[in-house]
Amino acid sequence: MGQLDDIDMRILELLIEDSRQTYDAIGEEVDLSSPAVSNRIDRLRERGLIRRFTVDVDRSLLIQSNATLVELQVRPTETDAVVEELRAIDSVEYLIRTSDARVTLLVHLPAAQLRERVVDVLDEYTLLSYEVRDVVEADWSPQLGATGFEVKCAECEKPIRGQEVTIETDDRTYYLCCPSCESLFLDRYERFSEET
């Protein structure tokens, strides 16, 4: 399953539209039986392409719907640690990290708690700058994009074409494009495991 076919792409699109659709309804759209749809979705989950099924909450209908956009610029050497700290905050709805050591997050907190729950958590790090803005309106519309996509090798990050090589670890399955990448990956994985 190196490259996704049109049916896989359509199944993903249908699940993005409504993750509660039945396999029968999806099957009618892609001309497959319910068990065949189930098998494809299972494969997409096993590959990690589908991480979870979730809901889209209309926060404007909730009493406490304060949404704040926080933009941080940190030292590049501290970006990983800052991102890990921010991921642990349950009020962070989404987090975006860019290549220039900027981190943007959408937080659902009253203004009084924002400093305490977000900015103060980062006291030990050097914040080069940060901006906080109230969100007036937000639209979240996940898309696959106009072009199809291919699954990349966990080692060289090139598209996997043909038969992939799989490696099972304690908590994850990795997909590689060839035996050479498998060998490199295993060497690196073993070194990392020994260091930790």
PDB file of C-alpha atoms in Angstrom:
ATOM      1  CA  MET A   1       0.000   0.000   0.000  1.00  0.00           C
ATOM      2  CA  GLY A   2       2.734   2.449  -0.930  1.00  0.00           C
ATOM      3  CA  GLN A   3       0.592   4.670  -3.084  1.00  0.00           C
ATOM      4  CA  LEU A   4      -3.024   5.412  -2.282  1.00  0.00           C
ATOM      5  CA  ASP A   5      -5.461   4.670  -5.059  1.00  0.00           C
ATOM      6  CA  ASP A   6      -8.511   6.734  -6.014  1.00  0.00           C
ATOM      7  CA  ILE A   7     -10.780   4.636  -3.797  1.00  0.00           C
ATOM      8  CA  ASP A   8      -8.568   5.195  -0.735  1.00  0.00           C
ATOM      9  CA  MET A   9      -8.540   8.922  -1.464  1.00  0.00           C
ATOM     10  CA  ARG A  10     -12.328   9.021  -1.840  1.00  0.00           C
ATOM     11  CA  ILE A  11     -12.809   7.083   1.406  1.00  0.00           C
ATOM     12  CA  LEU A  12     -10.596   9.605   3.193  1.00  0.00           C
ATOM     13  CA  GLU A  13     -12.574  12.496   1.688  1.00  0.00           C
ATOM     14  CA  LEU A  14     -15.867  10.936   2.798  1.00  0.00           C
ATOM     15  CA  LEU A  15     -14.571  10.402   6.329  1.00  0.00           C
ATOM     16  CA  ILE A  16     -13.328  13.995   6.478  1.00  0.00           C
ATOM     17  CA  GLU A  17     -16.826  15.156   5.498  1.00  0.00           C
ATOM     18  CA  ASP A  18     -18.471  12.975   8.157  1.00  0.00           C
ATOM     19  CA  SER A  19     -16.547  10.418  10.185  1.00  0.00           C
ATOM     20  CA  ARG A  20     -19.807   8.833  11.385  1.00  0.00           C
ATOM     21  CA  GLN A  21     -20.827   7.576   7.942  1.00  0.00           C
ATOM     22  CA  THR A  22     -21.589   3.886   7.858  1.00  0.00           C
ATOM     23  CA  TYR A  23     -19.428   1.542   5.835  1.00  0.00           C
ATOM     24  CA  ASP A  24     -22.534   0.814   3.743  1.00  0.00           C
ATOM     25  CA  ALA A  25     -22.926   4.518   2.859  1.00  0.00           C
ATOM     26  CA  ILE A  26     -19.237   4.815   2.008  1.00  0.00           C
ATOM     27  CA  GLY A  27     -19.434   1.589   0.006  1.00  0.00           C
ATOM     28  CA  GLU A  28     -22.262   3.003  -2.112  1.00  0.00           C
ATOM     29  CA  GLU A  29     -20.101   6.042  -2.927  1.00  0.00           C
ATOM     30  CA  VAL A  30     -17.018   4.014  -3.891  1.00  0.00           C
ATOM     31  CA  ASP A  31     -18.786   0.934  -5.295  1.00  0.00           C
ATOM     32  CA  LEU A  32     -17.443  -1.499  -2.685  1.00  0.00           C
ATOM     33  CA  SER A  33     -19.074  -3.805  -0.165  1.00  0.00           C
ATOM     34  CA  SER A  34     -19.189  -2.834   3.485  1.00  0.00           C
ATOM     35  CA  PRO A  35     -16.519  -5.440   4.446  1.00  0.00           C
ATOM     36  CA  ALA A  36     -14.225  -4.170   1.663  1.00  0.00           C
ATOM     37  CA  VAL A  37     -14.601  -0.598   2.963  1.00  0.00           C
ATOM     38  CA  SER A  38     -13.895  -1.844   6.486  1.00  0.00           C
ATOM     39  CA  ASN A  39     -10.704  -3.574   5.280  1.00  0.00           C
ATOM     40  CA  ARG A  40      -9.501  -0.432   3.522  1.00  0.00           C
ATOM     41  CA  ILE A  41     -10.193   1.750   6.561  1.00  0.00           C
ATOM     42  CA  ASP A  42      -8.387  -0.774   8.773  1.00  0.00           C
ATOM     43  CA  ARG A  43      -5.351  -0.617   6.450  1.00  0.00           C
ATOM     44  CA  LEU A  44      -5.410   3.201   6.476  1.00  0.00           C
ATOM     45  CA  ARG A  45      -5.512   3.126  10.291  1.00  0.00           C
ATOM     46  CA  GLU A  46      -2.718   0.547  10.513  1.00  0.00           C
ATOM     47  CA  ARG A  47      -0.582   2.762   8.272  1.00  0.00           C
ATOM     48  CA  GLY A  48      -1.225   5.713  10.561  1.00  0.00           C
ATOM     49  CA  LEU A  49      -2.971   7.739   7.851  1.00  0.00           C
ATOM     50  CA  ILE A  50      -6.140   7.752   9.934  1.00  0.00           C
ATOM     51  CA  ARG A  51      -5.181   8.515  13.517  1.00  0.00           C
ATOM     52  CA  ARG A  52      -8.646   8.934  14.993  1.00  0.00           C
ATOM     53  CA  PHE A  53     -12.269   9.715  14.291  1.00  0.00           C
ATOM     54  CA  THR A  54     -13.427  12.960  15.842  1.00  0.00           C
ATOM     55  CA  VAL A  55     -16.139  15.622  15.861  1.00  0.00           C
ATOM     56  CA  ASP A  56     -16.267  19.250  14.779  1.00  0.00           C
ATOM     57  CA  VAL A  57     -17.752  21.229  17.686  1.00  0.00           C
ATOM     58  CA  ASP A  58     -19.450  24.553  16.956  1.00  0.00           C
ATOM     59  CA  ARG A  59     -17.992  26.488  19.871  1.00  0.00           C
ATOM     60  CA  SER A  60     -20.083  29.561  19.090  1.00  0.00           C
ATOM     61  CA  LEU A  61     -23.040  27.693  20.612  1.00  0.00           C
ATOM     62  CA  LEU A  62     -21.250  27.177  23.916  1.00  0.00           C
ATOM     63  CA  ILE A  63     -21.359  29.678  26.756  1.00  0.00           C
ATOM     64  CA  GLN A  64     -17.593  29.684  27.231  1.00  0.00           C
ATOM     65  CA  SER A  65     -16.344  29.920  23.670  1.00  0.00           C
ATOM     66  CA  ASN A  66     -13.368  32.254  24.163  1.00  0.00           C
ATOM     67  CA  ALA A  67     -10.897  31.517  21.412  1.00  0.00           C
ATOM     68  CA  THR A  68      -7.471  33.084  21.395  1.00  0.00           C
ATOM     69  CA  LEU A  69      -4.706  32.858  18.837  1.00  0.00           C
ATOM     70  CA  VAL A  70      -1.254  32.861  20.411  1.00  0.00           C
ATOM     71  CA  GLU A  71       1.838  33.325  18.261  1.00  0.00           C
ATOM     72  CA  LEU A  72       5.223  32.654  19.838  1.00  0.00           C
ATOM     73  CA  GLN A  73       8.736  32.982  18.533  1.00  0.00           C
ATOM     74  CA  VAL A  74      11.298  30.999  20.478  1.00  0.00           C
ATOM     75  CA  ARG A  75      14.953  30.137  20.130  1.00  0.00           C
ATOM     76  CA  PRO A  76      15.361  27.412  17.509  1.00  0.00           C
ATOM     77  CA  THR A  77      17.214  25.254  20.040  1.00  0.00           C
ATOM     78  CA  GLU A  78      14.212  25.361  22.381  1.00  0.00           C
ATOM     79  CA  THR A  79      11.416  24.789  19.877  1.00  0.00           C
ATOM     80  CA  ASP A  80      11.060  21.039  20.523  1.00  0.00           C
ATOM     81  CA  ALA A  81      10.806  21.521  24.291  1.00  0.00           C
ATOM     82  CA  VAL A  82       8.333  24.407  23.953  1.00  0.00           C
ATOM     83  CA  VAL A  83       6.110  22.379  21.627  1.00  0.00           C
ATOM     84  CA  GLU A  84       6.110  19.457  24.095  1.00  0.00           C
ATOM     85  CA  GLU A  85       5.105  21.777  26.959  1.00  0.00           C
ATOM     86  CA  LEU A  86       2.290  23.273  24.883  1.00  0.00           C
ATOM     87  CA  ARG A  87       0.978  19.869  23.771  1.00  0.00           C
ATOM     88  CA  ALA A  88       0.376  19.025  27.422  1.00  0.00           C
ATOM     89  CA  ILE A  89      -2.075  21.931  27.875  1.00  0.00           C
ATOM     90  CA  ASP A  90      -5.590  20.574  27.418  1.00  0.00           C
ATOM     91  CA  SER A  91      -7.053  23.912  26.304  1.00  0.00           C
ATOM     92  CA  VAL A  92      -4.877  24.002  23.176  1.00  0.00           C
ATOM     93  CA  GLU A  93      -7.080  23.020  20.242  1.00  0.00           C
ATOM     94  CA  TYR A  94      -4.386  23.073  17.615  1.00  0.00           C
ATOM     95  CA  LEU A  95      -0.714  23.819  17.384  1.00  0.00           C
ATOM     96  CA  ILE A  96       1.324  24.739  14.326  1.00  0.00           C
ATOM     97  CA  ARG A  97       5.116  24.783  14.302  1.00  0.00           C
ATOM     98  CA  THR A  98       6.911  26.502  11.429  1.00  0.00           C
ATOM     99  CA  SER A  99      10.473  26.179  10.167  1.00  0.00           C
ATOM    100  CA  ASP A 100      11.474  29.585  11.562  1.00  0.00           C
ATOM    101  CA  ALA A 101      10.970  28.616  15.245  1.00  0.00           C
ATOM    102  CA  ARG A 102       7.480  30.093  15.452  1.00  0.00           C
ATOM    103  CA  VAL A 103       4.643  28.304  17.169  1.00  0.00           C
ATOM    104  CA  THR A 104       1.005  29.261  16.676  1.00  0.00           C
ATOM    105  CA  LEU A 105      -1.778  27.831  18.775  1.00  0.00           C
ATOM    106  CA  LEU A 106      -5.501  28.196  19.102  1.00  0.00           C
ATOM    107  CA  VAL A 107      -6.437  28.152  22.771  1.00  0.00           C
ATOM    108  CA  HIS A 108      -9.886  28.029  24.364  1.00  0.00           C
ATOM    109  CA  LEU A 109      -9.460  29.838  27.661  1.00  0.00           C
ATOM    110  CA  PRO A 110     -10.845  32.942  29.313  1.00  0.00           C
ATOM    111  CA  ALA A 111      -8.336  35.803  29.053  1.00  0.00           C
ATOM    112  CA  ALA A 112      -7.645  35.698  32.802  1.00  0.00           C
ATOM    113  CA  GLN A 113      -6.384  32.104  32.578  1.00  0.00           C
ATOM    114  CA  LEU A 114      -4.441  32.482  29.356  1.00  0.00           C
ATOM    115  CA  ARG A 115      -1.286  33.917  30.896  1.00  0.00           C
ATOM    116  CA  GLU A 116      -1.276  31.393  33.729  1.00  0.00           C
ATOM    117  CA  ARG A 117      -1.950  28.316  31.578  1.00  0.00           C
ATOM    118  CA  VAL A 118       0.118  29.156  28.499  1.00  0.00           C
ATOM    119  CA  VAL A 119       2.657  31.949  28.824  1.00  0.00           C
ATOM    120  CA  ASP A 120       3.736  31.232  32.412  1.00  0.00           C
ATOM    121  CA  VAL A 121       4.278  27.552  31.575  1.00  0.00           C
ATOM    122  CA  LEU A 122       7.031  28.714  29.244  1.00  0.00           C
ATOM    123  CA  ASP A 123       8.917  30.789  31.848  1.00  0.00           C
ATOM    124  CA  GLU A 124      12.059  28.685  31.647  1.00  0.00           C
ATOM    125  CA  TYR A 125      12.331  29.211  27.892  1.00  0.00           C
ATOM    126  CA  THR A 126      13.355  32.300  25.981  1.00  0.00           C
ATOM    127  CA  LEU A 127      10.347  33.795  24.249  1.00  0.00           C
ATOM    128  CA  LEU A 128      11.736  36.158  21.623  1.00  0.00           C
ATOM    129  CA  SER A 129       8.255  37.500  21.063  1.00  0.00           C
ATOM    130  CA  TYR A 130       4.636  36.591  21.529  1.00  0.00           C
ATOM    131  CA  GLU A 131       1.340  38.015  20.390  1.00  0.00           C
ATOM    132  CA  VAL A 132      -2.140  37.251  21.649  1.00  0.00           C
ATOM    133  CA  ARG A 133      -5.270  37.950  19.610  1.00  0.00           C
ATOM    134  CA  ASP A 134      -8.943  37.268  20.252  1.00  0.00           C
ATOM    135  CA  VAL A 135     -10.457  35.138  17.520  1.00  0.00           C
ATOM    136  CA  VAL A 136     -13.641  36.594  16.054  1.00  0.00           C
ATOM    137  CA  GLU A 137     -14.336  33.791  13.598  1.00  0.00           C
ATOM    138  CA  ALA A 138     -12.628  30.559  12.619  1.00  0.00           C
ATOM    139  CA  ASP A 139     -13.376  28.004   9.936  1.00  0.00           C
ATOM    140  CA  TRP A 140     -11.741  24.614  10.080  1.00  0.00           C
ATOM    141  CA  SER A 141     -12.163  22.645   6.857  1.00  0.00           C
ATOM    142  CA  PRO A 142      -9.659  19.792   6.577  1.00  0.00           C
ATOM    143  CA  GLN A 143      -8.905  18.848   2.978  1.00  0.00           C
ATOM    144  CA  LEU A 144      -6.768  16.269   1.270  1.00  0.00           C
ATOM    145  CA  GLY A 145      -5.796  18.747  -1.421  1.00  0.00           C
ATOM    146  CA  ALA A 146      -6.168  18.692  -5.153  1.00  0.00           C
ATOM    147  CA  THR A 147      -3.283  16.304  -5.739  1.00  0.00           C
ATOM    148  CA  GLY A 148      -3.073  12.756  -4.521  1.00  0.00           C
ATOM    149  CA  PHE A 149      -0.360  11.796  -2.137  1.00  0.00           C
ATOM    150  CA  GLU A 150       1.961   8.925  -1.568  1.00  0.00           C
ATOM    151  CA  VAL A 151       3.134   7.329   1.627  1.00  0.00           C
ATOM    152  CA  LYS A 152       6.753   8.199   2.409  1.00  0.00           C
ATOM    153  CA  CYS A 153       9.550   5.970   3.614  1.00  0.00           C
ATOM    154  CA  ALA A 154      10.277   6.365   7.345  1.00  0.00           C
ATOM    155  CA  GLU A 155      14.021   6.497   6.593  1.00  0.00           C
ATOM    156  CA  CYS A 156      14.683   8.382   3.329  1.00  0.00           C
ATOM    157  CA  GLU A 157      11.255  10.091   3.131  1.00  0.00           C
ATOM    158  CA  LYS A 158      10.909   9.282  -0.568  1.00  0.00           C
ATOM    159  CA  PRO A 159       7.594   7.896  -1.855  1.00  0.00           C
ATOM    160  CA  ILE A 160       7.146   4.173  -1.366  1.00  0.00           C
ATOM    161  CA  ARG A 161       6.564   2.545  -4.728  1.00  0.00           C
ATOM    162  CA  GLY A 162       5.957  -1.152  -5.065  1.00  0.00           C
ATOM    163  CA  GLN A 163       6.195  -3.528  -2.117  1.00  0.00           C
ATOM    164  CA  GLU A 164       7.100  -1.822   1.133  1.00  0.00           C
ATOM    165  CA  VAL A 165       9.142  -3.222   4.009  1.00  0.00           C
ATOM    166  CA  THR A 166       7.510  -3.023   7.447  1.00  0.00           C
ATOM    167  CA  ILE A 167       9.120  -2.868  10.874  1.00  0.00           C
ATOM    168  CA  GLU A 168       7.063  -3.435  14.016  1.00  0.00           C
ATOM    169  CA  THR A 169       8.248  -1.796  17.238  1.00  0.00           C
ATOM    170  CA  ASP A 170       6.630  -1.847  20.665  1.00  0.00           C
ATOM    171  CA  ASP A 171       4.149   0.883  19.848  1.00  0.00           C
ATOM    172  CA  ARG A 172       4.272   1.569  16.129  1.00  0.00           C
ATOM    173  CA  THR A 173       4.644   0.168  12.625  1.00  0.00           C
ATOM    174  CA  TYR A 174       7.137   1.836  10.266  1.00  0.00           C
ATOM    175  CA  TYR A 175       7.029   1.547   6.472  1.00  0.00           C
ATOM    176  CA  LEU A 176      10.167   1.667   4.358  1.00  0.00           C
ATOM    177  CA  CYS A 177      10.783   1.665   0.629  1.00  0.00           C
ATOM    178  CA  CYS A 178      13.569  -0.916   0.384  1.00  0.00           C
ATOM    179  CA  PRO A 179      15.881  -3.275   2.315  1.00  0.00           C
ATOM    180  CA  SER A 180      18.662  -0.626   2.349  1.00  0.00           C
ATOM    181  CA  CYS A 181      16.429   1.842   4.168  1.00  0.00           C
ATOM    182  CA  GLU A 182      15.318  -0.978   6.461  1.00  0.00           C
ATOM    183  CA  SER A 183      18.940  -1.623   7.457  1.00  0.00           C
ATOM    184  CA  LEU A 184      19.683   2.085   8.008  1.00  0.00           C
ATOM    185  CA  PHE A 185      16.483   2.517  10.003  1.00  0.00           C
ATOM    186  CA  LEU A 186      17.179  -0.496  12.233  1.00  0.00           C
ATOM    187  CA  ASP A 187      20.737   0.715  12.927  1.00  0.00           C
ATOM    188  CA  ARG A 188      19.477   4.170  13.894  1.00  0.00           C
ATOM    189  CA  TYR A 189      16.595   2.740  15.934  1.00  0.00           C
ATOM    190  CA  GLU A 190      18.916   0.417  17.877  1.00  0.00           C
ATOM    191  CA  ARG A 191      21.389   3.260  18.592  1.00  0.00           C
ATOM    192  CA  PHE A 192      18.550   5.456  19.804  1.00  0.00           C
ATOM    193  CA  SER A 193      17.149   2.654  21.985  1.00  0.00           C
ATOM    194  CA  GLU A 194      20.565   2.071  23.575  1.00  0.00           C
ATOM    195  CA  GLU A 195      21.006   5.793  24.300  1.00  0.00           C
ATOM    196  CA  THR A 196      17.651   6.013  26.029  1.00  0.00           C
TER     197      THR A 196
END
